[in-house]
Coordinates of C-alpha atoms and ligand atoms in Angstrom, one line a residue:
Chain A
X1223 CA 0.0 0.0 0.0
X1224 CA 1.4 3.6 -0.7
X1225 CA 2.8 6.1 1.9
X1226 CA -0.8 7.1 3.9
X1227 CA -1.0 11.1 3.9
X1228 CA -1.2 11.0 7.7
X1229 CA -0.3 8.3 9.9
X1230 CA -0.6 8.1 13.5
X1231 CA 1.4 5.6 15.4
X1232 CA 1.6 4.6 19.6
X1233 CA 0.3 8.3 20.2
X1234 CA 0.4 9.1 23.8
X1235 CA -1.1 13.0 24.3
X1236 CA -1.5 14.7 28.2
X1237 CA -3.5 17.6 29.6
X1238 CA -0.6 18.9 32.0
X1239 CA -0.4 15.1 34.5
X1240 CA -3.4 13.8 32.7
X1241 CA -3.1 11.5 30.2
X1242 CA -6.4 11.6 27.4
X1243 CA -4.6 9.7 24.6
X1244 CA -2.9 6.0 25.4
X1245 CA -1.1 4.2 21.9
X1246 CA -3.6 5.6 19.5
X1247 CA -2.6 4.5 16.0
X1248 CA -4.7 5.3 13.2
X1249 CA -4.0 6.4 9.1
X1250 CA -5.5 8.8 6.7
X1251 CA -4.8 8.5 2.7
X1252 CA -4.9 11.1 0.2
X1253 CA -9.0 12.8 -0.2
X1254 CA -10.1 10.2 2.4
X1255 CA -12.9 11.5 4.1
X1256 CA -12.8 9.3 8.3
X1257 CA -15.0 9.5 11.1
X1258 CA -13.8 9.4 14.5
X1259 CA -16.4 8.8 17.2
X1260 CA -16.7 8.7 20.7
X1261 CA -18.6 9.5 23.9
X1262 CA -18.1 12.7 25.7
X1263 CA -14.8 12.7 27.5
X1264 CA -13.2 10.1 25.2
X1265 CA -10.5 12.1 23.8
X1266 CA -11.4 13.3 20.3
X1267 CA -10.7 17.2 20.8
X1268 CA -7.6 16.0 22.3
X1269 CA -6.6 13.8 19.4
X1270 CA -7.5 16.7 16.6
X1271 CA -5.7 18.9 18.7
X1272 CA -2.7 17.0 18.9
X1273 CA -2.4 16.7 15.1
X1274 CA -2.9 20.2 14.3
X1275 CA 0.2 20.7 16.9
X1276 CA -1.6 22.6 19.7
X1277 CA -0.7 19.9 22.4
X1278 CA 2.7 18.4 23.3
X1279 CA 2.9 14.5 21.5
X1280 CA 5.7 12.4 20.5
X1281 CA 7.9 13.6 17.7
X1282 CA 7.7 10.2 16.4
X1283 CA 3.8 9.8 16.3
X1284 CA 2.5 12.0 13.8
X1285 CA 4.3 11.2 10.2
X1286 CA 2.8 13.4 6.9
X1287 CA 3.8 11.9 3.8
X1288 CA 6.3 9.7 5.7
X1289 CA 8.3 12.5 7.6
X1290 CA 7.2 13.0 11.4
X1291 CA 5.5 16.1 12.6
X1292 CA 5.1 15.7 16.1
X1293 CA 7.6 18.1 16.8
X1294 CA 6.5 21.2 15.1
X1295 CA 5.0 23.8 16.4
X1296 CA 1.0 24.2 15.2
X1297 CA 2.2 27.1 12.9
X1298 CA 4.3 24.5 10.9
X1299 CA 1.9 22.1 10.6
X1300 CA -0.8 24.6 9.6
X1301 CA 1.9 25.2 6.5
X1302 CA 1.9 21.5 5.9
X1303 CA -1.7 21.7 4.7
X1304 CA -3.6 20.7 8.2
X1305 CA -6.1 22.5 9.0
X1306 CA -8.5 22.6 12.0
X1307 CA -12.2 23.6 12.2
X1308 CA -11.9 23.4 15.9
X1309 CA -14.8 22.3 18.6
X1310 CA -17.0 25.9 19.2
X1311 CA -15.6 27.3 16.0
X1312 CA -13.7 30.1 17.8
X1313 CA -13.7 33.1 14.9
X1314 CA -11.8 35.5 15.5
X1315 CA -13.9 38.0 17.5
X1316 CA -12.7 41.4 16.6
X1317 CA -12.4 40.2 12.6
X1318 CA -15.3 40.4 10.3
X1319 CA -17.0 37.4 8.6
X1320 CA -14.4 38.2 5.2
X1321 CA -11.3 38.5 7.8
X1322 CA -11.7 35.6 9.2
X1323 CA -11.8 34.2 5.8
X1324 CA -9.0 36.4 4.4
X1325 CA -6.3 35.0 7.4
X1326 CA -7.6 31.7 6.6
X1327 CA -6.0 32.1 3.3
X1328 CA -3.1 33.9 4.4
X1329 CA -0.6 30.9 4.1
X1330 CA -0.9 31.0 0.0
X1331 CA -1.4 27.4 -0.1
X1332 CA -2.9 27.4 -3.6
X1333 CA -6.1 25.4 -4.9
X1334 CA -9.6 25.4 -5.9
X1335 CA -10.8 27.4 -2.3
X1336 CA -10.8 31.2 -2.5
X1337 CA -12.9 33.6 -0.9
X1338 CA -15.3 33.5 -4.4
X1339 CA -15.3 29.7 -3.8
X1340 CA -16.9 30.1 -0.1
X1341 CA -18.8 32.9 -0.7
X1342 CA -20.5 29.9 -3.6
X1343 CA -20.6 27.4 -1.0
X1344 CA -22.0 29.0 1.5
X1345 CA -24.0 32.2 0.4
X1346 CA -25.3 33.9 3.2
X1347 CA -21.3 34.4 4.2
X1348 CA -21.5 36.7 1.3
X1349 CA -24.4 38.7 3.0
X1350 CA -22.9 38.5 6.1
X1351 CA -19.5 39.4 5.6
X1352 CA -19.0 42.7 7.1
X1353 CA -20.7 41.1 10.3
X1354 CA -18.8 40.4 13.3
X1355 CA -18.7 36.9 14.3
X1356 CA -20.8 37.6 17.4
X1357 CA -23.8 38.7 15.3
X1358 CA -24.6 35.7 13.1
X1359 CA -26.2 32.6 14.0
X1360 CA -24.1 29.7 14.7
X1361 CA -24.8 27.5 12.1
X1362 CA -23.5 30.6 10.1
X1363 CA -20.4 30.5 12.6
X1364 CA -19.8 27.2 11.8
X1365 CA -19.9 27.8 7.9
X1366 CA -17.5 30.7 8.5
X1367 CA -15.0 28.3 10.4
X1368 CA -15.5 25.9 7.9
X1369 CA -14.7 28.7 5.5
X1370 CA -11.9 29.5 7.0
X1371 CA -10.0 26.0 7.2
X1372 CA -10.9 26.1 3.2
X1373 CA -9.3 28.9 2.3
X1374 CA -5.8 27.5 3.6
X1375 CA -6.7 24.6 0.6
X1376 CA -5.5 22.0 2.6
X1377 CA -5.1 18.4 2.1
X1378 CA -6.6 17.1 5.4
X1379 CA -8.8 18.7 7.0
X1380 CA -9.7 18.2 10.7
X1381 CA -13.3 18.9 11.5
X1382 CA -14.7 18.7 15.3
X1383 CA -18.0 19.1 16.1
X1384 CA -19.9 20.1 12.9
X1385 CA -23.0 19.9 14.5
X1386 CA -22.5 21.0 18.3
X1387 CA -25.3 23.3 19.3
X1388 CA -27.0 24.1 15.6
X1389 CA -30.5 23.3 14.5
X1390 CA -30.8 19.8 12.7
X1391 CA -31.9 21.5 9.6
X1392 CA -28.4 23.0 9.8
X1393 CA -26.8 20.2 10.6
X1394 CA -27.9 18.5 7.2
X1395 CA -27.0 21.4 5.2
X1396 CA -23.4 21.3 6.5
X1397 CA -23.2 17.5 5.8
X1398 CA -24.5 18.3 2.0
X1399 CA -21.8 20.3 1.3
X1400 CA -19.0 17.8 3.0
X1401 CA -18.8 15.8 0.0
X1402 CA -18.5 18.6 -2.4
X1403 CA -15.6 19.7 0.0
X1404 CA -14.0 16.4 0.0
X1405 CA -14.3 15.6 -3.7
X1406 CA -11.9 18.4 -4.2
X1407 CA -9.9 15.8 -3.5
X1408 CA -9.0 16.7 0.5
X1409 CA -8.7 14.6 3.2
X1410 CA -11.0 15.1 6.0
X1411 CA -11.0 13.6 9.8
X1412 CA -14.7 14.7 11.0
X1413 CA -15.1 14.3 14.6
X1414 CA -18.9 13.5 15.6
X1415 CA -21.1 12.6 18.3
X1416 CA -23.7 11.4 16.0
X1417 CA -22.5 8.2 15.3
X1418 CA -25.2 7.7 12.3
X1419 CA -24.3 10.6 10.9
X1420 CA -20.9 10.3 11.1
X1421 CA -20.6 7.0 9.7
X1422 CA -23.0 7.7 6.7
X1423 CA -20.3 10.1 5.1
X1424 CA -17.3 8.4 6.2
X1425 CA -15.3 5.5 4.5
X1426 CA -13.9 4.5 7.6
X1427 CA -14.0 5.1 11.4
X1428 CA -12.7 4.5 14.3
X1429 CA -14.2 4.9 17.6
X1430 CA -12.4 5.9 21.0
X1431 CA -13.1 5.2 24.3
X1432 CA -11.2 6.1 27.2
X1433 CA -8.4 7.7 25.3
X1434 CA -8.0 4.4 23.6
X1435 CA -9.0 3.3 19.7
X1436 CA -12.0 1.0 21.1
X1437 CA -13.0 0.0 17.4
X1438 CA -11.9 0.6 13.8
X1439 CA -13.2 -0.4 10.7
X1440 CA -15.2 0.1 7.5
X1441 CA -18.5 2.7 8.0
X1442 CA -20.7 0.4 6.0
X1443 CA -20.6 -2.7 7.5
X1444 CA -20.0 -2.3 10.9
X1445 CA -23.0 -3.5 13.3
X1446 CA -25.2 -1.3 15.9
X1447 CA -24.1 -3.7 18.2
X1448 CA -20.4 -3.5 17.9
X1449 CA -20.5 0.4 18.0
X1450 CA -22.5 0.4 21.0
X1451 CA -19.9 -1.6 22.8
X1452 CA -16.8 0.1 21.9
X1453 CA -18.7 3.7 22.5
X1454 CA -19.8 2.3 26.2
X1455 CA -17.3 0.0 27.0
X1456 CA -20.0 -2.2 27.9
Chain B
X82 CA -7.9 84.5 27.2
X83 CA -4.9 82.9 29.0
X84 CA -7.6 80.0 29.9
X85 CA -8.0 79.6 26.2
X86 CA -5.0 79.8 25.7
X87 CA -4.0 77.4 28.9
X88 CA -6.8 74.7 26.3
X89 CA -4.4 75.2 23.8
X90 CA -1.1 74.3 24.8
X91 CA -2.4 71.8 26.7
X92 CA -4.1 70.2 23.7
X93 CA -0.9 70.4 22.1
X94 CA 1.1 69.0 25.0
X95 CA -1.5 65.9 24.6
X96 CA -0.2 65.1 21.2
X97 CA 3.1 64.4 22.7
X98 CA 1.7 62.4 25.9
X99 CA -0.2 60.4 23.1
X100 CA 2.9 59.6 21.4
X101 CA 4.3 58.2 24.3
X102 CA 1.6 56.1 24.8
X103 CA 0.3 55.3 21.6
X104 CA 3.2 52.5 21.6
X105 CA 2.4 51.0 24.8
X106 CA -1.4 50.7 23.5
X107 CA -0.4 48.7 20.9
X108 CA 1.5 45.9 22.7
X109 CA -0.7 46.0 25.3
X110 CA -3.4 45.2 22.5
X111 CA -1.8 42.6 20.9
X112 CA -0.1 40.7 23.8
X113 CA -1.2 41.9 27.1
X114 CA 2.2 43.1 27.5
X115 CA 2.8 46.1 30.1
X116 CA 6.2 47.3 29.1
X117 CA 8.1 48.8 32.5
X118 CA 11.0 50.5 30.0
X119 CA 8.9 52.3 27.6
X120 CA 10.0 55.3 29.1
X121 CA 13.5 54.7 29.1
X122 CA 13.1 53.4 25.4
X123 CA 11.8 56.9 24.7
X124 CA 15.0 58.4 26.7
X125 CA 16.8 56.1 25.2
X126 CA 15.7 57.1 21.4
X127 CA 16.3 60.6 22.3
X128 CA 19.9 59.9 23.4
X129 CA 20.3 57.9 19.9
X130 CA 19.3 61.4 18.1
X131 CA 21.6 62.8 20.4
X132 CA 24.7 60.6 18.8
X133 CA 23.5 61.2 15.4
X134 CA 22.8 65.0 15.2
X135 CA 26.4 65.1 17.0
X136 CA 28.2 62.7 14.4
X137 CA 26.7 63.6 11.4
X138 CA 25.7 67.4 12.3
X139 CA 21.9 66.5 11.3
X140 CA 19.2 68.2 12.5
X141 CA 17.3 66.0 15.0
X142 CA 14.3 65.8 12.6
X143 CA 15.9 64.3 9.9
X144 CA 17.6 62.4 12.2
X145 CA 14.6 60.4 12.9
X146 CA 14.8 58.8 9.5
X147 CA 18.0 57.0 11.3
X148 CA 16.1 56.7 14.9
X149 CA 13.1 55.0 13.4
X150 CA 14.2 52.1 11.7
X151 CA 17.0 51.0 14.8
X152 CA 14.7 51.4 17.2
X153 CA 11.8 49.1 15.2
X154 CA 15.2 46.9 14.7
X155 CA 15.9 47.4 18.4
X156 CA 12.4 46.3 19.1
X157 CA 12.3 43.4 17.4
X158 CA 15.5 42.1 18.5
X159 CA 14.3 42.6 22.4
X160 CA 11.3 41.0 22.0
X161 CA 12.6 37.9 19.9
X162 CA 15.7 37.5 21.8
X163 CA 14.3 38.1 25.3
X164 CA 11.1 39.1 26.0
X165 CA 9.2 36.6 23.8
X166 CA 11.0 33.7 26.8
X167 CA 9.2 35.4 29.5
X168 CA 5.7 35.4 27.6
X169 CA 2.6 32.9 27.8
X170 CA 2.0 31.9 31.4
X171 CA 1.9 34.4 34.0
X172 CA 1.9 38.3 33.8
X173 CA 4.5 38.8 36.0
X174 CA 8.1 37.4 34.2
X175 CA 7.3 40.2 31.7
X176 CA 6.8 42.8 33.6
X177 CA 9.8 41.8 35.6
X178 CA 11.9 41.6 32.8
X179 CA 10.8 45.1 31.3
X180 CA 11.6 46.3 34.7
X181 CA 15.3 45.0 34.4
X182 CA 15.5 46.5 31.3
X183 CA 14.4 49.8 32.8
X184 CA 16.9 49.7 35.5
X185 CA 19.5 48.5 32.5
X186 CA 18.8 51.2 30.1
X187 CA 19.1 54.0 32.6
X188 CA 22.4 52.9 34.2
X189 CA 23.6 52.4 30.6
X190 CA 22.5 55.9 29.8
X191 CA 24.1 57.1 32.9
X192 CA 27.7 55.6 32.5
X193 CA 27.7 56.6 28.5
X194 CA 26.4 59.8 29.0
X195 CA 26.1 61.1 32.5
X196 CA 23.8 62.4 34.6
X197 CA 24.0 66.0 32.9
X198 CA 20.7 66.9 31.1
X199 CA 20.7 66.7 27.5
X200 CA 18.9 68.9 24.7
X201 CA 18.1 68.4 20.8
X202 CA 18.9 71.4 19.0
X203 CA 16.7 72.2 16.6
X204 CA 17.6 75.3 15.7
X205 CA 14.7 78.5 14.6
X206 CA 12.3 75.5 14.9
X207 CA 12.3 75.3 19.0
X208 CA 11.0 79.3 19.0
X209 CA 9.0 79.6 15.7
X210 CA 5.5 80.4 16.6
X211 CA 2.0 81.4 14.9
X212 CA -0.6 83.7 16.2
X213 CA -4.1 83.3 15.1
X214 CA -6.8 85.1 16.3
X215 CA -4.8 86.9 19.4
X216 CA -4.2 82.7 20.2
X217 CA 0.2 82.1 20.1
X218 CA 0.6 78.2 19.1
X219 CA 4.2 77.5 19.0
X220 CA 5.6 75.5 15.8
X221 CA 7.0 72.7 17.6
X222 CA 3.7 71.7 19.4
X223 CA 1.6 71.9 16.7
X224 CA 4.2 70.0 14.3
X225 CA 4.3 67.1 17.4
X226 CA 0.1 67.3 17.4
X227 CA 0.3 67.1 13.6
X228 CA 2.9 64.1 13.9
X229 CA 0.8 62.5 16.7
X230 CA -2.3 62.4 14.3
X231 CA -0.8 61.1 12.0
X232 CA 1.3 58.1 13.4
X233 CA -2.4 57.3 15.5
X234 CA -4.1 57.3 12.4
X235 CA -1.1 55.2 10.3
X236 CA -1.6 52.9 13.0
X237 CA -5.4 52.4 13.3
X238 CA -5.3 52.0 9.3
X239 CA -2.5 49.6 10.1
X240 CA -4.3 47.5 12.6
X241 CA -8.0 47.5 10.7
X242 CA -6.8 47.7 6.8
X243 CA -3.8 45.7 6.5
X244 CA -2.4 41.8 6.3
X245 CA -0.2 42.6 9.6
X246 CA -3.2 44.1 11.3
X247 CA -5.4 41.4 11.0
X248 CA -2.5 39.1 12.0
X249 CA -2.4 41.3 15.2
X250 CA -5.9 41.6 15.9
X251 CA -6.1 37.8 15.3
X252 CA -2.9 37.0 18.0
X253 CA -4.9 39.5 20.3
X254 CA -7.8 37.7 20.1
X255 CA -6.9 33.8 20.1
X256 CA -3.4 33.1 20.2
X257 CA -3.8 29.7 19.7
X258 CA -6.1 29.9 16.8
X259 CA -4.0 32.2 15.3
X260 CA -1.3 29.9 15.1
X261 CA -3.5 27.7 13.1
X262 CA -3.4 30.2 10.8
X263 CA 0.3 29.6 10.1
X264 CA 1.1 32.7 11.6
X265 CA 4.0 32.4 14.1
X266 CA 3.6 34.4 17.3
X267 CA 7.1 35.3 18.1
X268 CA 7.3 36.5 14.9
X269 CA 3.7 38.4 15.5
X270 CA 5.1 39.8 18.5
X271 CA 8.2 41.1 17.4
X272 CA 6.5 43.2 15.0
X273 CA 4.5 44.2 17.4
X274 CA 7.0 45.5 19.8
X275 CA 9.0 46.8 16.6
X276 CA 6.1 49.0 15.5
X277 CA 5.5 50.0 19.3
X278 CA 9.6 51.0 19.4
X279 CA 9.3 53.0 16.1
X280 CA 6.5 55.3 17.5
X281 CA 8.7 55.4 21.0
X282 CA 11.6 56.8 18.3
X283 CA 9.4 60.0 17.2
X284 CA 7.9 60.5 21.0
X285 CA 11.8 60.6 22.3
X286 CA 13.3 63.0 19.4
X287 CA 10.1 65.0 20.0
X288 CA 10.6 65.4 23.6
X289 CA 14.2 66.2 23.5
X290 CA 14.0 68.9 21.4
X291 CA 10.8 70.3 23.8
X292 CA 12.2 69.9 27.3
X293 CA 15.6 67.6 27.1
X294 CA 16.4 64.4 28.8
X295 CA 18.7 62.7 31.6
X296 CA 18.9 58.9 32.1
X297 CA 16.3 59.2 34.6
X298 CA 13.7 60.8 32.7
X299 CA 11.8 57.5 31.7
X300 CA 9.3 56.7 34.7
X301 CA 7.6 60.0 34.3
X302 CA 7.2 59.3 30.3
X303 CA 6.2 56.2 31.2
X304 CA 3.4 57.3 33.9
X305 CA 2.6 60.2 31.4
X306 CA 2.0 57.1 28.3
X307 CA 0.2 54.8 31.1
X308 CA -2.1 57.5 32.4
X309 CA -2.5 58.7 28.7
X310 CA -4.0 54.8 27.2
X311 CA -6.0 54.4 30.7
X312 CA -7.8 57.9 30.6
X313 CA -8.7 57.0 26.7
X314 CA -9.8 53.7 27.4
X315 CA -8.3 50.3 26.9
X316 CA -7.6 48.9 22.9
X317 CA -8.8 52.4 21.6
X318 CA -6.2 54.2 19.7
X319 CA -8.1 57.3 19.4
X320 CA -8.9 57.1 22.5
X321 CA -5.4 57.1 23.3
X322 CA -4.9 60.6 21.8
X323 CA -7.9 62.1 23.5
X324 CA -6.2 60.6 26.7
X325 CA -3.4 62.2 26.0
X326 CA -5.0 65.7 25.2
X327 CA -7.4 65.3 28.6
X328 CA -4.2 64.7 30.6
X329 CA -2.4 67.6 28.8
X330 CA -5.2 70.3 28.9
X331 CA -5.5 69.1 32.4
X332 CA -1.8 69.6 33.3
X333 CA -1.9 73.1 31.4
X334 CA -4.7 74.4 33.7
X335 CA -3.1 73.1 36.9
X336 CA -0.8 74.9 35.8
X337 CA -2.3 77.9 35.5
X338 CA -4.0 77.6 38.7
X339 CA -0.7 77.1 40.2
X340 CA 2.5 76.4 38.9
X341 CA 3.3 73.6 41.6
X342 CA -0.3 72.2 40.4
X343 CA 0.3 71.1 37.1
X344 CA 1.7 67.9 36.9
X345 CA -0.7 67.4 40.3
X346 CA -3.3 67.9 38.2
X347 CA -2.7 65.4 35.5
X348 CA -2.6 62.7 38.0
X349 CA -5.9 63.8 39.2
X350 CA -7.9 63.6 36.3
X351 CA -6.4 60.2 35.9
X352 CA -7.5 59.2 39.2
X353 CA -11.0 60.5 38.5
X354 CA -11.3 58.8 35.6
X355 CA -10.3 55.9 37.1
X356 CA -12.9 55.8 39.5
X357 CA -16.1 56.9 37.8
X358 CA -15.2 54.7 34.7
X359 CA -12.5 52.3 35.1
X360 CA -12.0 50.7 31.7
X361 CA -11.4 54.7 30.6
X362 CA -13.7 57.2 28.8
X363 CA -13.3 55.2 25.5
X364 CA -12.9 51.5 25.7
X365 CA -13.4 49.5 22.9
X366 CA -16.7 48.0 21.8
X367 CA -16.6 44.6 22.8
X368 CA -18.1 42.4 19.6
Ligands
LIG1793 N1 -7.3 21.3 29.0 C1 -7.5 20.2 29.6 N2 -6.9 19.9 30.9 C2 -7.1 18.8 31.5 N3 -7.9 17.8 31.0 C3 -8.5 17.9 29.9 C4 -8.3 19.2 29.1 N4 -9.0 19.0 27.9 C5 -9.6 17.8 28.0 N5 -9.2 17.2 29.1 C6 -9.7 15.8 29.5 O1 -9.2 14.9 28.5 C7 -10.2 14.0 28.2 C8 -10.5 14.0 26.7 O2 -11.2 15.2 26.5 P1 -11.6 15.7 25.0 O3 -12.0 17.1 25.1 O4 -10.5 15.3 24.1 O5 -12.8 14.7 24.8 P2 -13.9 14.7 23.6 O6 -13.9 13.3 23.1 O7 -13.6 15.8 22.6 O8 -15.2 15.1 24.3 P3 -16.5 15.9 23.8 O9 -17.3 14.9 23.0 O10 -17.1 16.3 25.1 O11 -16.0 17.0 23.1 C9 -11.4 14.3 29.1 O12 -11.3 13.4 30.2 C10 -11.2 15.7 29.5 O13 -11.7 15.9 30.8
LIG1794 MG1 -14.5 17.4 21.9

């Protein structure tokens, strides 16, 4: 099999004493779109987090395209092409809508996501763009942090949460436009608490409990049962 | 008259107390730093004109086209090479370390240059005045109002219209999101501190050719700066330069009450504004 775009191997990641992530190991290729899932607590935040270089983790532990990352600092690995939508979407307060777009895209990576490209994917962005973040809805929040991430064009994408505190009619219309992100031919690693939902756009998953990969495997064919288990520890 | 007149000056005198604290605003803004050696940094610039108008026979105004860019330089190198270790946890490492500075700069002052007070010479410019409508401005204090207006608004266009300004409005905001941006916060902050150092360069070349400097000078242009960004309000630039004018027009009727009051009165204002509205008259909208 060819060189995965993101590999993750024995990763070990601590809060200060407290250690969230024990031996994870888990791959990514090239515009594959996973799901990682997991009750509250479980570790997921900490996981993205780790990847996108915000928390310490073993130089060893994180390898893109073969070379390991786990030493840079989350600067670096922004330049690599990661980029995070991260849990609560945290704009940029004192940026408008278009800013917070605008340093999104500030790296120069270059591909098919541009401000014109957003602005088509999510419209109401274009309305709302000399709005501070504070004044729109957060469904709309969330399509500006997703914005954002896009306008670095990268090629993995680390989403957490999409769905955390919007209206389920939201919620669908950001999971209708994930494969149109995707099948620009990025990677994603969405991070979801609803495990149907997650699963239905994914390829693969993998499912942590306790800091620990509890269950990995295909979306499709896994059972109800089996996810129940490795989600509960029961 | 001479209580209009007392406005006047005053107003004026505010557009150099906003340029001394226009550049403590700023990295205050962008990373909650509270630099103890502004005001020797100012002193400091205005010794570094010194130097220059002596060795190359320059007037001190065109000397700031030398002061400028070594003490951005200056500023980037402190912050990169020593300030940046201190940053990211607790408040007080920085402000310790800006205090050493302080003590640093004015003993290095003092064994280069000695105690003796020191004046720019700026030649017909220090006594030039205009008279307009039975009101005397002199030339000096309307060219540093003039300069103070325009390096407050160069910045606010800096911080809302440009690349670097979002980048610092972005640190200010969320300095860990910001690094998910790709942009790297040392570098962020030595810009920062850079920019904040350039202004500092005008403030000290202005204020040596108005009153002259010793090595000790700094604490009261760094009180004047402080008192200045708090009166105007917090993250505000412009509210910066009406701090600055408030504390000026303040000291300038003091002192016309009483000569001993002047500098009395500045502090008081300050105090006053303190208490009624403690985030100052100004402070910025919060989104
Ligand atoms: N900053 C922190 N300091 C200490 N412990 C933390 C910190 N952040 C997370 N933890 C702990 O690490 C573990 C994993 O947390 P994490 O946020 O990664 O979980 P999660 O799977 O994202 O949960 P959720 O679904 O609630 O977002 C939890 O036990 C949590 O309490
Ligand atoms: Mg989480």
């Amino acid at each position: 099999m060819a060189e995965p775009l993101l590999a993750i191997d024995r990763l070990d990641v601590f809060h200060g004493d407290f250690q969230a992530l024990y031996g994870v190991e888990a791959e990514i290729a090239a515009g594959e779109m996973v799901a990682v899932i997991g009750a509250n607590g479980a570790g997921k935040t900490t996981l993205l987090s780790a990847l996108a270089g915000l928390l310490p983790r073993p130089a060893a532990a994180i390898r893109w395209q073969g070379s390991p990352i786990g030493a840079l600092r989350a600067d670096r690995v922004a330049r690599l092409g990661i980029a995070l939508v991260p849990e609560g979407r945290l704009l940029f307060p004192s940026l408008t809508i278009e800013e917070n777009l605008i340093i999104g895209g500030r790296m120069g990576r270059r591909g098919p996501w541009g401000l014109e490209a957003v602005y088509r994917l999510f419209p109401i962005l274009r309305e709302r763009r000399a709005f501070a973040p504070a004044q729109l809805s957060g469904g709309q929040q969330q399509m500006a942090a997703i914005g954002r991430a896009l306008m670095a064009n990268p090629a993995l994408i680390l989403i957490d949460e999409i769905s955390l505190g919007l209206a389920p009619v939201v919620v669908r219309q950001l999971y209708e436009v994930l494969p149109a992100i995707v099948g620009e031919g990025m990677a994603a690693i969405v991070v979801e608490q609803d495990t149907s939902r997650a699963l239905s756009v994914s390829r693969r998953f993998y499912c942590l409990q306790e800091g620990r990969v509890a269950l990995a495997g295909a979306s499709g064919s896994v059972t109800r049962e089996a996810i129940g288990r490795a989600y509960f520890g029961v | 008259m001479e209580w209009v007149n007392a406005v006047l000056q005053g107003t004026l005198l505010g557009g150099l107390y906003a340029l001394f604290a226009a550049g403590l605003s700023l990295i205050f803004g962008v990373m909650r730093l509270v630099n103890i050696a502004h005001g020797d940094l100012i002193v400091l610039a205005a010794y570094l004109a010194l130097s220059i108008t002596a060795g190359f026979g320059l007037h001190p105004l065109l000397a700031l086209l030398l002061v400028v860019p070594a003490m951005g330089l200056l500023g980037y190198a402190l912050q990169r090479g020593l300030i940046n270790f201190t940053m990211g946890g607790d408040i007080l490492p920085p402000l310790l370390v800006t205090f050493g500075l302080s003590v640093i700069i004015q003993n290095g002052l003092l064994m280069g240059y000695t105690a003796d007070p020191q004046k720019l010479q700026a030649g017909a410019l220090e006594t030039a005045s205009l008279t307009l409508l039975g009101l005397t401005a002199g030339v000096l204090p309307l060219l540093t109002f003039a300069l103070a207006v325009a390096v407050i608004g160069a910045l606010q266009w800096m911080f809302y219209r440009t690349a670097m300004g979002r980048a610092f409005r972005a640190t200010s905001d969320r300095q860990d999101v910001a690094l998910l941006m790709g942009l790297n916060r040392a570098h962020v902050f030595g810009l920062a501190m850079a920019l904040s150092l350039a202004v500092t360069a005008i403030a000290g070349v202005l204020l040596g050719i108005r009153t002259g400097f010793d090595p000790a000078g700094g604490g009261a242009r760094l009180i004047f700066g402080f008192e200045a960004v708090i009166i105007g309000g917090l993250g505000n630039l412009w509210g910066t330069l009406a701090g600055g004018v408030i504390l000026g027009i303040a000291q300038a009727i003091g002192g016309q009450i009483h000569p001993g009051l002047q500098i009395l009165a500045g502090h008081l204002v300050f105090l006053a504004v303190l208490a009624v509205r403690p985030r100052g008259l100004f402070p910025k909208m919060e989104g």
